[in-house]
Coordinates of C-alpha atoms and ligand atoms in Angstrom, one line a residue:
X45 CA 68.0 -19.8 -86.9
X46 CA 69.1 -23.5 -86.7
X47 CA 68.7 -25.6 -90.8
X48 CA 66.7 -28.5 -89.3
X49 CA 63.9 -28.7 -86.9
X50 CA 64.4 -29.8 -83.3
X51 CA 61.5 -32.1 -82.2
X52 CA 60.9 -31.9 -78.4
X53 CA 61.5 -35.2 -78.0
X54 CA 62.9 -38.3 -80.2
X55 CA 63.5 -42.0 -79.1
X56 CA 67.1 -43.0 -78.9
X57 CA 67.0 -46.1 -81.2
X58 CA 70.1 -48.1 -82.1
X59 CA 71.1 -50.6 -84.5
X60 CA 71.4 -53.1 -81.8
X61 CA 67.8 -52.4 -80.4
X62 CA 66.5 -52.8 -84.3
X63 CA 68.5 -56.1 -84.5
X64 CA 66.6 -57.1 -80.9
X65 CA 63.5 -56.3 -82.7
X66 CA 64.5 -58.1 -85.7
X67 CA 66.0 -61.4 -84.1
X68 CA 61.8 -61.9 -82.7
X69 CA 60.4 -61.3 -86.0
X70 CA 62.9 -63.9 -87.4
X71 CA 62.1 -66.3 -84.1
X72 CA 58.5 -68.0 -85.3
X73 CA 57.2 -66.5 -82.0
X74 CA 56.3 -62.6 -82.0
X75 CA 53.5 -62.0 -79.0
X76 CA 54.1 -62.5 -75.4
X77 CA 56.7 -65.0 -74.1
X78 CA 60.1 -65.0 -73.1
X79 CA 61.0 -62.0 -74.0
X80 CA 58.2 -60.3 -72.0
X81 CA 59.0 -62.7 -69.3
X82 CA 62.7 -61.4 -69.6
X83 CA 61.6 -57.6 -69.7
X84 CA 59.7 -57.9 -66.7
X85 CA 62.5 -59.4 -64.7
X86 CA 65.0 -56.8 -65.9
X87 CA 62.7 -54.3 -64.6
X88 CA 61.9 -55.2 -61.9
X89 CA 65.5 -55.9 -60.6
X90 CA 66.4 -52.3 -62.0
X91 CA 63.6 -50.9 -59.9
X92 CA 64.2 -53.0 -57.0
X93 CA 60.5 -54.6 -56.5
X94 CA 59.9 -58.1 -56.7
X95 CA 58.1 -58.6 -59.7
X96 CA 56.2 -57.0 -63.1
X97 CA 53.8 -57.4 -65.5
X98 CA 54.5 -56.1 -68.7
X99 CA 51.1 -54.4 -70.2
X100 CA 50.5 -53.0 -73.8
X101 CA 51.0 -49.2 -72.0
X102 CA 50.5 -47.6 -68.8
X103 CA 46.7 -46.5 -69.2
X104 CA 46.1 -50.5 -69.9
X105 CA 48.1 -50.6 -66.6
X106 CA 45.8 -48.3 -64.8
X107 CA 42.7 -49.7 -66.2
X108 CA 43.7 -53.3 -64.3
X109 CA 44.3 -51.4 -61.5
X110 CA 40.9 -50.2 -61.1
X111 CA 39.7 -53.2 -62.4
X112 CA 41.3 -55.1 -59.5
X113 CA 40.2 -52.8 -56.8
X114 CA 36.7 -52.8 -58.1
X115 CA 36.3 -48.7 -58.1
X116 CA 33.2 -48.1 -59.4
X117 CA 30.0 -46.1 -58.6
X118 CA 30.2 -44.2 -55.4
X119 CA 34.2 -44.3 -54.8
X120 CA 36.0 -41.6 -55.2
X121 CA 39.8 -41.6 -56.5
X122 CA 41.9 -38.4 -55.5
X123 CA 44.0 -37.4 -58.4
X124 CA 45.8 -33.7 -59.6
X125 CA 44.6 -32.4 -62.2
X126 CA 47.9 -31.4 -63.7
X127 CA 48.4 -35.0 -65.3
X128 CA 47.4 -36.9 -68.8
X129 CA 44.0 -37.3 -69.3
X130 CA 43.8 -41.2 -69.4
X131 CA 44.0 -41.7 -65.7
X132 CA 40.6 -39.3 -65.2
X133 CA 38.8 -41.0 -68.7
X134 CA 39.2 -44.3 -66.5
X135 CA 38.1 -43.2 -63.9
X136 CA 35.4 -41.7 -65.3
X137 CA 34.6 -45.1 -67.6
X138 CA 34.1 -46.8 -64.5
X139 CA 31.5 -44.5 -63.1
X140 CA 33.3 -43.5 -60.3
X141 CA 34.0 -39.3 -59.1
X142 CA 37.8 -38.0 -59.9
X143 CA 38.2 -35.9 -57.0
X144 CA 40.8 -33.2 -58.0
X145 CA 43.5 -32.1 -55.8
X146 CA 45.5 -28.8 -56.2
X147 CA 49.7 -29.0 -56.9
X148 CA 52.6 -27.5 -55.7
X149 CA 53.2 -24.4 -58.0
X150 CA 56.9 -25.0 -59.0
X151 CA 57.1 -29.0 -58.7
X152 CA 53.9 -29.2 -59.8
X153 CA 53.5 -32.2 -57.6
X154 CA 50.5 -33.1 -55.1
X155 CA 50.9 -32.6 -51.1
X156 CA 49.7 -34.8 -48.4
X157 CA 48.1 -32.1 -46.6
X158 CA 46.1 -31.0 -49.9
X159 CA 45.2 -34.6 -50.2
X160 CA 43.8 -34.6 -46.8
X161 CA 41.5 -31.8 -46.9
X162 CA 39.5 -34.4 -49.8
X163 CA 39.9 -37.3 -48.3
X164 CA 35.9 -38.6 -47.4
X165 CA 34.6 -41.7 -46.4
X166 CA 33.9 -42.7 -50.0
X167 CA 37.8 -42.5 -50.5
X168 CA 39.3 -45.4 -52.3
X169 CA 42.3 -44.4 -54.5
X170 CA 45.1 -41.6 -54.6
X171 CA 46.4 -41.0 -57.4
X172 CA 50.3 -39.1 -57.1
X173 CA 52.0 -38.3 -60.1
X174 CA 56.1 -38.5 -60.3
X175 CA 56.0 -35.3 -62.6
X176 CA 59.0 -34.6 -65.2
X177 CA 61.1 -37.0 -63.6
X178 CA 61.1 -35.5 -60.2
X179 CA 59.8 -37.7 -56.8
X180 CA 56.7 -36.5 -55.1
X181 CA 56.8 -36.4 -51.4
X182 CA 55.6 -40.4 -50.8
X183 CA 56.1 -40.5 -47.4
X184 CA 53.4 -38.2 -45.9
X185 CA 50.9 -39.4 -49.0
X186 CA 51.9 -43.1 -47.7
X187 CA 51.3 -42.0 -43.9
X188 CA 47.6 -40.5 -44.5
X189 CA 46.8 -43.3 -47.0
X190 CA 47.4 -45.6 -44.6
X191 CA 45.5 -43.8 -41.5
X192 CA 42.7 -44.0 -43.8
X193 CA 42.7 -47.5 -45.3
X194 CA 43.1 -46.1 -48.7
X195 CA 45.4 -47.4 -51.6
X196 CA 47.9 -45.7 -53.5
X197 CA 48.8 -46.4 -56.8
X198 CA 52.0 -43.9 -58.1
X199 CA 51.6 -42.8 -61.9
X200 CA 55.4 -43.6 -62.5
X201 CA 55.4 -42.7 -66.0
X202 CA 57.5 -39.8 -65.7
X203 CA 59.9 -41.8 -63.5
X204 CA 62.2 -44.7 -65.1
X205 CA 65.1 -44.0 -63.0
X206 CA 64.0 -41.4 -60.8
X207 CA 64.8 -42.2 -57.1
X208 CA 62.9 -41.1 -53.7
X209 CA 65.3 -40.8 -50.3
X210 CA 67.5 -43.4 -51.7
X211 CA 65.4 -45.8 -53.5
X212 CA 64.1 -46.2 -57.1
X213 CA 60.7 -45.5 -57.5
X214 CA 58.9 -49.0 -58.1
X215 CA 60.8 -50.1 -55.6
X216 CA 58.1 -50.3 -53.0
X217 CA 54.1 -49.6 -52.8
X218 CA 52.3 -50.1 -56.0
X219 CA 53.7 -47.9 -59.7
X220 CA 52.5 -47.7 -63.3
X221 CA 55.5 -46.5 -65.2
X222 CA 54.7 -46.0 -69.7
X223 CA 57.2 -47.0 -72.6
X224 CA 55.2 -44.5 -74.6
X225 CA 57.8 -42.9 -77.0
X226 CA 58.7 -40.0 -75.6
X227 CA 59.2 -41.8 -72.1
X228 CA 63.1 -42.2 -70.8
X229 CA 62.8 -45.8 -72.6
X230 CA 60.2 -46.8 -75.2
X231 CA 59.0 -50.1 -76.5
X232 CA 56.8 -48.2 -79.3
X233 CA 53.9 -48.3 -76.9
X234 CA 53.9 -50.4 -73.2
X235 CA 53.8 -50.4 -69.8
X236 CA 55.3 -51.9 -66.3
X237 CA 52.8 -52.6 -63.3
X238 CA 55.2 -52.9 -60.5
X239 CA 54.1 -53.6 -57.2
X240 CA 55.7 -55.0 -53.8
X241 CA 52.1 -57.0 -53.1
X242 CA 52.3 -60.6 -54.4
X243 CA 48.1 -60.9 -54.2
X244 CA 48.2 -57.4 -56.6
X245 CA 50.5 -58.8 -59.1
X246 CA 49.0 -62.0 -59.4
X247 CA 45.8 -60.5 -60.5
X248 CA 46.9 -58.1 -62.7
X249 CA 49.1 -60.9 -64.5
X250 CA 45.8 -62.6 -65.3
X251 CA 43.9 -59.8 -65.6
X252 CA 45.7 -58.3 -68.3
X253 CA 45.3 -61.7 -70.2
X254 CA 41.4 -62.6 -70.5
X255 CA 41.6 -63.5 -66.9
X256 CA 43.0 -67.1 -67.5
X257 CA 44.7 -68.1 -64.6
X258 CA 48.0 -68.6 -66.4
X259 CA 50.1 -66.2 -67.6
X260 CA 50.5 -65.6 -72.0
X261 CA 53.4 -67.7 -71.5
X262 CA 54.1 -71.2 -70.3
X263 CA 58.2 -71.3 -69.7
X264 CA 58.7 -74.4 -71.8
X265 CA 56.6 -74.0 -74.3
X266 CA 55.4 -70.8 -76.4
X267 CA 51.9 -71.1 -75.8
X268 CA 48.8 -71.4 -73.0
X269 CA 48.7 -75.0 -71.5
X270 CA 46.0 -77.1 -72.6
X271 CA 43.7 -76.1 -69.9
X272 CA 43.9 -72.9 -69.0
X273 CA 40.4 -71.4 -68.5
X274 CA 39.2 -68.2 -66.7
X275 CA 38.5 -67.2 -63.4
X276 CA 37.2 -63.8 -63.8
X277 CA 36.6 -61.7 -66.9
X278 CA 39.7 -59.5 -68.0
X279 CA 41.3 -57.7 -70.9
X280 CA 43.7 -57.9 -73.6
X281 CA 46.3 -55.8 -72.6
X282 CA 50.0 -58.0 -72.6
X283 CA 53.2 -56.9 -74.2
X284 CA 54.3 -58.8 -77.1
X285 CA 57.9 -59.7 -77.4
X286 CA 58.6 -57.9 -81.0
X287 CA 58.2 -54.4 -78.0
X288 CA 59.4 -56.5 -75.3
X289 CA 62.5 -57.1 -77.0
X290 CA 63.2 -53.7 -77.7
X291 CA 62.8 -52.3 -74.1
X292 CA 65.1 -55.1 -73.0
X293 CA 67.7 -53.4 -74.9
X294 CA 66.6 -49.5 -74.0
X295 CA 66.6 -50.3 -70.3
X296 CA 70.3 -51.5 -70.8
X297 CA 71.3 -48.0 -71.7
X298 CA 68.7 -45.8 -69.0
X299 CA 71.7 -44.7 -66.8
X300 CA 73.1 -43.7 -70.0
X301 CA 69.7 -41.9 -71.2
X302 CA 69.6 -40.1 -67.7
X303 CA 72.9 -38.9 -67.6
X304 CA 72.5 -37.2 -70.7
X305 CA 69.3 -35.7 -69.5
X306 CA 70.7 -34.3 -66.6
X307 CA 73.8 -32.8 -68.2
X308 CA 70.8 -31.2 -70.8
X309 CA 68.8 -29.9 -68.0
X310 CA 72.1 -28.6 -66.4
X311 CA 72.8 -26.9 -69.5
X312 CA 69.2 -25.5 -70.2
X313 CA 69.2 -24.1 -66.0
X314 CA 72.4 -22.2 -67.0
X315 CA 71.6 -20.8 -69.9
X316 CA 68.2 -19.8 -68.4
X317 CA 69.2 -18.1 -65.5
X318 CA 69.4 -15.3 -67.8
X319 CA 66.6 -15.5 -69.4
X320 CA 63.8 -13.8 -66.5
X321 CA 60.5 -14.4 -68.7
X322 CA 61.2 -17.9 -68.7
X323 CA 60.8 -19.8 -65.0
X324 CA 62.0 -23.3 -65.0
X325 CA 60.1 -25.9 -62.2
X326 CA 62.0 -25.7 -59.4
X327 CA 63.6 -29.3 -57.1
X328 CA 61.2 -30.5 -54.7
X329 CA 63.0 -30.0 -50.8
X330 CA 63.5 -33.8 -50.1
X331 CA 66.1 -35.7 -51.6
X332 CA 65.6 -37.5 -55.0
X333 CA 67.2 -38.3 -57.8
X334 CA 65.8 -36.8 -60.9
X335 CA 65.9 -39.0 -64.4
X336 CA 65.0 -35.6 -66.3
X337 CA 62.2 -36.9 -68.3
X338 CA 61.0 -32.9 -69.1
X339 CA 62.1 -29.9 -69.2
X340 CA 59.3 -27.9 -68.6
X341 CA 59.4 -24.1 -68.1
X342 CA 56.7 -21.1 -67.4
X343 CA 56.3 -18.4 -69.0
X344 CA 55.9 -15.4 -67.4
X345 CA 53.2 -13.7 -68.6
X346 CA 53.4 -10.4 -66.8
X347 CA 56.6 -9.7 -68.2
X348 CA 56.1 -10.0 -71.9
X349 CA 53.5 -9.5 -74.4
X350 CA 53.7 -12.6 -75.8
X351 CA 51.7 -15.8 -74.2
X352 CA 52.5 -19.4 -74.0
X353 CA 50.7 -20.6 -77.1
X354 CA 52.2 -18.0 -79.1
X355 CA 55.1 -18.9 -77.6
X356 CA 55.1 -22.1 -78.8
X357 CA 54.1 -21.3 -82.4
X358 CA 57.1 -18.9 -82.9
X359 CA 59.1 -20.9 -81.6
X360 CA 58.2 -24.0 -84.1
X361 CA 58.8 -20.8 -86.9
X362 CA 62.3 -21.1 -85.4
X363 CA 62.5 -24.6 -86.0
X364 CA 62.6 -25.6 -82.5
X365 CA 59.4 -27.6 -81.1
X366 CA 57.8 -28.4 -78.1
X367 CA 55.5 -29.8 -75.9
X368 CA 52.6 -29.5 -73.3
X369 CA 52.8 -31.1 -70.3
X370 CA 49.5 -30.7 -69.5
X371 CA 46.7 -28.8 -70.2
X372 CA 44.5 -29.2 -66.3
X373 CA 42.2 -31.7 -67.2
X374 CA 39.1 -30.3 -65.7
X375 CA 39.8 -27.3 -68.1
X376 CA 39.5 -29.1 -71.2
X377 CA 35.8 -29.3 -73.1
X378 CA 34.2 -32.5 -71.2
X379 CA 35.3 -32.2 -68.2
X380 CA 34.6 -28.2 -67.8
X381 CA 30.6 -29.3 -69.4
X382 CA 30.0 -32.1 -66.5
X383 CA 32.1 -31.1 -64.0
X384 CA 31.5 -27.2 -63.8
X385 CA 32.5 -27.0 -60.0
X386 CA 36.1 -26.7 -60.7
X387 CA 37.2 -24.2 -63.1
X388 CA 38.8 -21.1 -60.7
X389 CA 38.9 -23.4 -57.6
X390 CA 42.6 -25.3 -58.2
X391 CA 44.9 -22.0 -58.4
X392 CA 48.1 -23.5 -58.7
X393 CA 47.1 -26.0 -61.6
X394 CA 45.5 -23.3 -63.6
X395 CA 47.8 -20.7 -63.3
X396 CA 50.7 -23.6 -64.6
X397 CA 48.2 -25.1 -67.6
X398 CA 48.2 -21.6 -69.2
X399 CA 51.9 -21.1 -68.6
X400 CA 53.9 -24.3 -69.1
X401 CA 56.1 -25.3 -71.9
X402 CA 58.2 -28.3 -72.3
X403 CA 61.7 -28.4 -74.3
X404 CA 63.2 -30.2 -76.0
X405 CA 65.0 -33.1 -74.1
X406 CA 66.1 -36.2 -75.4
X407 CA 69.7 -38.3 -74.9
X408 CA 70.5 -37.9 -78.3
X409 CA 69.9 -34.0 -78.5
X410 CA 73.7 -32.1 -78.4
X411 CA 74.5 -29.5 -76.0
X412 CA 74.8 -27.0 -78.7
X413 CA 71.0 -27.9 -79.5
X414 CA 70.3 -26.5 -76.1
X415 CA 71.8 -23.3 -76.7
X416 CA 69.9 -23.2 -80.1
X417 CA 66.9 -23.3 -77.7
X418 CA 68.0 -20.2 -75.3
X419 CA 68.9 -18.3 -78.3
X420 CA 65.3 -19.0 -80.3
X421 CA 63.6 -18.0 -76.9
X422 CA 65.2 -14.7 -76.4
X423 CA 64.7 -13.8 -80.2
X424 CA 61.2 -14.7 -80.0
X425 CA 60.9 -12.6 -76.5
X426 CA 62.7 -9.6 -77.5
X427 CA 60.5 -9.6 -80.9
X428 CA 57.3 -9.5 -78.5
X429 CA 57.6 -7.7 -76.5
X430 CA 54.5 -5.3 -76.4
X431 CA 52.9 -7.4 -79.3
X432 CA 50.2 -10.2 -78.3
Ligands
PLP568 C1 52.4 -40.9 -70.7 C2 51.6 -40.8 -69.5 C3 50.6 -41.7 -69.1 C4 50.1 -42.7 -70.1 O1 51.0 -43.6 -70.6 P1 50.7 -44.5 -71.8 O2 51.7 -45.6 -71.8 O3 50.7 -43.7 -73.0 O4 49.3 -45.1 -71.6 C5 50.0 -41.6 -67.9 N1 50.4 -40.6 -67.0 C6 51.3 -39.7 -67.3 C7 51.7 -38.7 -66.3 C8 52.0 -39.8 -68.5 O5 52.9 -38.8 -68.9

């Protein structure tokens, strides 16, 4: 059993970054400016779209969104379940139906054709989610959107780096992409709204600060021009430059961060192929490039006594942790009370909530780590076997 205790994930911070972070605090001007400014440039010329807007994380992001677009009572927003709970709380918050959609069992990524079948005339939003770093299939989602005059917003936040049929994903349509810190680059918390609509990112630039129509910045001057003043309500939801500064210098190093990723996922497919209880998710069919933000493996159940939970808590008695990426939403207590009609009926999402388990994966993790991993899973599979 390895001395110290793996986390399943730890942001890669260097002393560089922390003198980043530092040189703001020293600068007289700590909340959003030039920094953020610079950030959002960098990001979008890494992604490829035309512009930004830095936000305080990605659910802040998505709430703008919706915001924007007005969804509210009576719309209807088509979303998988298999994703983090703060894109159904908003939609819920604005009193408008999450319409659940079942995934693809091994990518665990949403299909056009499963879109379609709930696709209504109340239809507003669709919701795909880039899951674990992988692409989901955007052209046919784009094609039926578009038949349909509805909008598609990407949940990105799985996908700094991660490329669709040749292009980054931001790149074109509309993405939300989180610098939570287990994310491929962190700012502590934050989030990029990237879009390739000028009209889109010009309202969420002032909506994300109290709806004045400037941004938190003026270029000369830290600080809002004299008479800035609002044109429609909004939040409080910009990046300051103390986090701005800091995912300046993280996205610097995100080829970096990938690479190692991928040569960890490499290692972990490997050393797993021997493993038969334990099913990694398997590449979706088109081409991507995949920026390995999980590594996230099923359990399979029929094969051992043990089950994922238990799994996971022997595991942490072997010093090695992990994740859950996710428990269904319409499983979890709220959403099973008011919206009842769903347990059983999304197969692939269920079947994947009780058996998924992420490991650990993070750049600065060693390839010997890895094997640490394989070796705590056998142990704790060939010790329960025939136990529950
Ligand atoms: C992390 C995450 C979010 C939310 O990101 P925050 O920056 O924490 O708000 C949304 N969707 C998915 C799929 C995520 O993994």
């Amino acid at each position: 059993m390895r001395p110290d205790f793996l986390p399943f994930s730890r942001p890669s911070i260097s002393e560089a970054d922390i003198d980043a972070v530092n040189a703001v605090l020293r600068s007289g001007w700590i909340t959003t400016g030039s920094k953020a400014a610079e950030f959002e440039k960098n990001f979008s010329s890494y992604v490829g779209c035309p512009d930004a807007v830095a936000v305080s994380s990605a659910t802040a992001a998505m709430h703008l969104l919706l915001q924007a677009m007005g969804i509210g009572p009576g719309d209807e927003v088509i979303t998988p379940s298999m994703t983090w709970v703060s894109t159904i709380n908003l939609i819920i918050l604005r009193g408008a139906v999450p319409v659940f959609v079942d995934i693809d069992k091994d990518t665990l990524m949403v299909s056009a054709e499963a879109i379609k079948e709930r696709i209504t005339e109340r239809t507003r939003l669709i919701i795909p989610v880039h899951f674990a770093g992988a692409a989901v299939d955007l052209t046919p989602i784009r094609r039926i959107a578009k038949q349909n005059n509805i909008f598609v917003v990407e949940d990105a936040a799985h996908a700094v780096g991660t490329g669709y049929k040749g292009a980054r994903i931001g790149k074109t349509g509309t993405s939300i992409f989180s610098f939570h810190p287990i994310k491929n680059i962190t700012t502590g918390e934050g989030g990029m709204f990237c879009s390739d609509n000028p009209d889109l990112l010009k309202r969420i630039r002032r909506l994300k600060f109290h709806g004045l129509d400037v941004d938190g910045y003026d270029g000369d001057t830290p600080g809002r021009p004299l008479h800035a003043e609002v044109t429609e309500p909004g939040y409080k939801y910009n990046m300051p430059d103390i986090l701005a500064a800091l995912g300046i210098m993280q996205l610097r190093r995100i080829e970096e961060f990938n690479r190692k990723r991928t040569e960890l996922a490499m290692r972990y497919r490997g050393q797993l192929a021997s493993v038969p209880e334990i099913v990694p998710l398997a590449d979706p069919a088109y081409p991507i490039t995949h920026s390995w933000h999980l590594f996230i493996v099923r359990l399979d159940t029929d094969k051992t006594g043990l089950d994922r939970d238990a799994l996971m808590e022997r595991l942490k008695e072997r010093n090695v942790g992990t994740g859950l990426h996710f428990r269904a939403v319409h499983l979890q207590k709220y959403y099973r009370e008011t919206m009842p009609e769903y347990p059983g009926k999304l197969p692939h999402t269920e079947w994947n909530s009780q058996r998924i388990c992420s490991l650990p994966l993070f750049p600065d993790m060693k390839i010997e780590d890895v094997d640490n991993v394989v070796e705590a899973l056998k142990a704790v599979l060939s010790r329960g076997k025939g136990k529950k």
